[in-house]
XYZ file of C-alpha atoms in Angstrom:
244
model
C -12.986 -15.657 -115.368
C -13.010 -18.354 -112.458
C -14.303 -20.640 -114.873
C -11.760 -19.980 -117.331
C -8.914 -20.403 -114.819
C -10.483 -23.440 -113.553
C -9.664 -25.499 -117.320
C -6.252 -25.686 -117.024
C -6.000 -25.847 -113.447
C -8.349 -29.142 -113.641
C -6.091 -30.470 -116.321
C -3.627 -30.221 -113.658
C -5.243 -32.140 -111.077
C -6.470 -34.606 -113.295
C -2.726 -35.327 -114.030
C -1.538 -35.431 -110.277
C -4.702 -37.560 -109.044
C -4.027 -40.098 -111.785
C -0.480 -40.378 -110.594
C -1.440 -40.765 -107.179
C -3.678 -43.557 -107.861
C -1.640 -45.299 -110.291
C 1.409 -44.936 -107.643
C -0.281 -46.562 -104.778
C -2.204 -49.564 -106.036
C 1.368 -50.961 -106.364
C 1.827 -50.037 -102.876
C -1.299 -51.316 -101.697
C -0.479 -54.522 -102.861
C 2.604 -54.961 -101.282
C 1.141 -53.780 -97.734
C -1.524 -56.142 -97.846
C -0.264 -59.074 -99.408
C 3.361 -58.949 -97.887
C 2.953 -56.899 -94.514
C -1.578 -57.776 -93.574
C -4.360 -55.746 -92.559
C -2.310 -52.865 -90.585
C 0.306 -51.873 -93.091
C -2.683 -51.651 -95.778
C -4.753 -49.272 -93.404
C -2.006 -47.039 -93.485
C -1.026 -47.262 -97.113
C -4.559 -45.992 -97.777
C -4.708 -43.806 -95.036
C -1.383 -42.079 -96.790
C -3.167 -42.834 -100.163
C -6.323 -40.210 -99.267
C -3.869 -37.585 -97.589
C -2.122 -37.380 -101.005
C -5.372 -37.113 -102.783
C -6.503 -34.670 -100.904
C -3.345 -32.336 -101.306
C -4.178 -32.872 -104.979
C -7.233 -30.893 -104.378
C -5.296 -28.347 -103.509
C -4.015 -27.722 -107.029
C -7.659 -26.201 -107.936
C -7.532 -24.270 -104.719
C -9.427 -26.213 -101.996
C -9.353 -26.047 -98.572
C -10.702 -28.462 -95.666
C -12.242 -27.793 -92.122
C -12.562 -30.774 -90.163
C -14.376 -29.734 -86.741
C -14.870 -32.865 -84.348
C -15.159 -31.369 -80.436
C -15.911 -34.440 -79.363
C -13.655 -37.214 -77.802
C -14.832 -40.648 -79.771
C -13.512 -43.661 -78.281
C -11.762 -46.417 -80.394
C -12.357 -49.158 -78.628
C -16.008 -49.093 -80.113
C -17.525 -49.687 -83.517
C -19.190 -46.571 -85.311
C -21.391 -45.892 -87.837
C -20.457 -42.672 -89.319
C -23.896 -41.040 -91.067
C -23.410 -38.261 -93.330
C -25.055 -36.321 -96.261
C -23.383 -37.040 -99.881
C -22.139 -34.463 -102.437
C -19.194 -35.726 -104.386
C -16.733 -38.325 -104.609
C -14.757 -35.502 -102.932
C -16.224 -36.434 -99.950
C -14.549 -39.612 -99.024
C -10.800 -38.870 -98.580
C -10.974 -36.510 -95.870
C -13.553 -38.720 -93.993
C -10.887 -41.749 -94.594
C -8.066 -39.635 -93.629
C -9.738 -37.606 -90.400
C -11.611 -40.820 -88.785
C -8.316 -42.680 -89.825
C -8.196 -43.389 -86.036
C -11.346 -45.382 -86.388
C -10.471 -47.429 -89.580
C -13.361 -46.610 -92.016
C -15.134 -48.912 -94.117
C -17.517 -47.974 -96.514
C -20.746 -49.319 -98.690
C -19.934 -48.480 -102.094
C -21.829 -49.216 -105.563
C -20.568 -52.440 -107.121
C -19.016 -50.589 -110.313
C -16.534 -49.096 -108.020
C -14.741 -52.500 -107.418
C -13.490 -52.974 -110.289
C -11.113 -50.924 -113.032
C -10.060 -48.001 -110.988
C -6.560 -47.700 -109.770
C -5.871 -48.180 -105.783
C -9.517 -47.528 -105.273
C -11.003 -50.810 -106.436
C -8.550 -52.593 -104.554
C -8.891 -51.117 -101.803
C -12.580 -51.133 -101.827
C -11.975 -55.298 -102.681
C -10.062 -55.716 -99.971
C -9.805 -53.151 -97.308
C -13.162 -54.343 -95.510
C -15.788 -52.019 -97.610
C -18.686 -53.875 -99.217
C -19.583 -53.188 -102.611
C -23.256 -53.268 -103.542
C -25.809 -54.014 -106.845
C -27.915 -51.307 -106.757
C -30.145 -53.457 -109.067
C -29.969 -56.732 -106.788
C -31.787 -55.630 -103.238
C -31.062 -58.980 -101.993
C -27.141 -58.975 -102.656
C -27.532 -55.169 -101.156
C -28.940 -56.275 -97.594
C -26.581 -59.254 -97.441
C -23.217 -57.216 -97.930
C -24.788 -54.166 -95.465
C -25.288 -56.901 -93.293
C -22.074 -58.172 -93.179
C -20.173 -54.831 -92.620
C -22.068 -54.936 -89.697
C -21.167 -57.815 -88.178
C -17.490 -57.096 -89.313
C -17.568 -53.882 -87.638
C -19.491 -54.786 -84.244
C -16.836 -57.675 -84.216
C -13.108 -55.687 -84.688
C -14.419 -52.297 -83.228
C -13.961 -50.484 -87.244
C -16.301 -48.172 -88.679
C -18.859 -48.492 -91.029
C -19.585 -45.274 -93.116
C -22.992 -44.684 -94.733
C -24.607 -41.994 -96.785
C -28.423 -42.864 -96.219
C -29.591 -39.953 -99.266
C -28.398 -43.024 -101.567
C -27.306 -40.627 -104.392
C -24.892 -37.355 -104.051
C -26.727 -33.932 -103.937
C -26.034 -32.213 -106.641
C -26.645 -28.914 -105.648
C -26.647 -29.118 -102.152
C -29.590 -29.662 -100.967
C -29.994 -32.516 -98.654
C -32.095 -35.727 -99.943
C -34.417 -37.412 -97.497
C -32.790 -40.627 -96.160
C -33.500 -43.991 -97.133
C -33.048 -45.707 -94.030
C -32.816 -49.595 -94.643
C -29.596 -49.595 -95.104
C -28.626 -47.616 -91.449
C -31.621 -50.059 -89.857
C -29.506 -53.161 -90.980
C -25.916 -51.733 -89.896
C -27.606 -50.763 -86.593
C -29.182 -53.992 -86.388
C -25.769 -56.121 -87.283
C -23.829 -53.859 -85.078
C -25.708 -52.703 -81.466
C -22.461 -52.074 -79.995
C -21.840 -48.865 -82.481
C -21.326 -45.490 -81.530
C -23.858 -43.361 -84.484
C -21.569 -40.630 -85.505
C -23.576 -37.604 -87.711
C -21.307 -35.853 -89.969
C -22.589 -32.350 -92.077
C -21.154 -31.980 -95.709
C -20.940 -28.562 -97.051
C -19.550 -27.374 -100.384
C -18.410 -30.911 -101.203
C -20.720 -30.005 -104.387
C -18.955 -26.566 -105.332
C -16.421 -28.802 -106.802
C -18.776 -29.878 -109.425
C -20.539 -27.156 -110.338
C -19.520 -26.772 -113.984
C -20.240 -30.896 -114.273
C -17.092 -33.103 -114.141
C -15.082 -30.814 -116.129
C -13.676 -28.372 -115.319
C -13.883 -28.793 -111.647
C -14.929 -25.977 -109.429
C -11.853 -24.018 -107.869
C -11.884 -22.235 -104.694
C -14.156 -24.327 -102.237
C -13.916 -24.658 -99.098
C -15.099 -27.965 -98.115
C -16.843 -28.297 -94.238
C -17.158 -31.325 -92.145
C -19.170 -30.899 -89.373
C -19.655 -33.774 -86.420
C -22.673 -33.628 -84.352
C -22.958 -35.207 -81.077
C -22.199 -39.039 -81.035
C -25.499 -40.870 -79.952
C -25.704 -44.364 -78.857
C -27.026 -47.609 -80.905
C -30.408 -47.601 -78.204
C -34.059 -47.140 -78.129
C -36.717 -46.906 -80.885
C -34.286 -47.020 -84.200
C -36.695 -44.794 -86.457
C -36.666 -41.969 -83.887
C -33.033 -42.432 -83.764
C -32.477 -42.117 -87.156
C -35.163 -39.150 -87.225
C -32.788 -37.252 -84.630
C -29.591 -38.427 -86.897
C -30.820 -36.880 -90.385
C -32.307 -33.829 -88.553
C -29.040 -33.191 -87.366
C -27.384 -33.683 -90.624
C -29.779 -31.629 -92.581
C -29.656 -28.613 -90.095
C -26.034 -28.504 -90.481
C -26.096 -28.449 -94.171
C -26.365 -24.649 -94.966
C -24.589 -24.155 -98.376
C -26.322 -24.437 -101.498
């Protein structure tokens, strides 16, 4: 039945997340070319909000628990476990504070409404999975570029979304460079849960119902031996993903 009710309910979304996107490139445009860096940040700031309200069309809620006090006048490198697409609009809009960048696959940059642009010019790198060179090089720079303006750099080491939950191990290159680029940063763990639920029945018809967790762990500074750093980091991660 939940299934059934989740068809038209998708078709729904679908419609309102289209709009949304199609709305705010426009929008985008004019804050960045017209009004610089700031006005943009909160155009997409606004732009992730409203996508994540669209969620709500299919029945999805959001817990957001952060008891810790991070400070802003720092770069971070946000780690975190990977589900869905789903999981990037609340991180934008909840560590809005800390201006999020992210490394994103190269076919993202390029066709998709207020996304691509944003990813193009918002301070994200876009990578070629198929080009390890080109990878390391634009890692590298979001390092720099966040160790020099005090912005965040958002990673998810697994390289590939869980489908079902489960955690993947990390791939750690990636984190090694940004850690490398940017010894300044604040490391930031962040548990995913249920992210997944929302493609359970494949990209359509979207799950309904989920209730999406985000989970950060205790900040831990850019210091020390960075393999048993990043040991602690994806044990952390892992032990706080508990929904499959």
């Amino acid at each position: 039945m939940q299934k059934i009710l989740a068809y038209p309910l998708t078709v729904i979304y679908f419609i309102f997340f289209g709009l949304v996107l199609v709305i705010f490139h426009p929008i985008q445009w004019v804050c960045f070319n017209l009004f610089g860096y700031n006005a943009h940040k909160k155009s997409v700031s606004i732009l992730n909000l409203s996508l994540i309200r669209c969620t709500h069309v299919l029945g999805t809620r959001y817990t957001f628990t952060n008891p810790y006090k991070i400070p802003k006048d720092r770069p971070l490198i946000i780690v975190a476990n990977h589900q869905s697409m789903n999981d990037i609009p609340p991180i934008i809009w909840f560590m809005r504070a800390h201006h999020p960048k992210f490394v994103s696959k190269i076919e993202l940059g390029k066709g998709i409404p207020s996304v691509s642009y944003n990813l193009r010019h918002g301070g994200s790198v876009l990578i070629d999975r198929k080009d390890a060179k080109q990878a390391l090089m634009e890692i590298s720079k979001l390092g720099r570029y966040i160790e020099k303006y005090n912005r965040s750099a958002v990673i998810f080491p697994e390289g590939t979304r869980s489908r079902n939950g489960h955690p993947k191990k990390f791939q750690r290159t990636g984190l090694k460079i940004l850690m490398k680029q940017a010894p300044s940063a604040l490391i930031v763990p962040i548990s995913i849960n249920n992210s997944w639920k929302m493609l359970r029945y494949g990209k359509f018809p979207y799950g309904i119902g989920s209730h999406l967790t985000f989970k950060i762990h205790q900040p831990l500074n850019n210091s020390g031996n960075p393999d048993e750093l990043i040991d602690k980091v994806e044990q952390e991660i892992t032990n706080g993903v508990t929904s499959f």
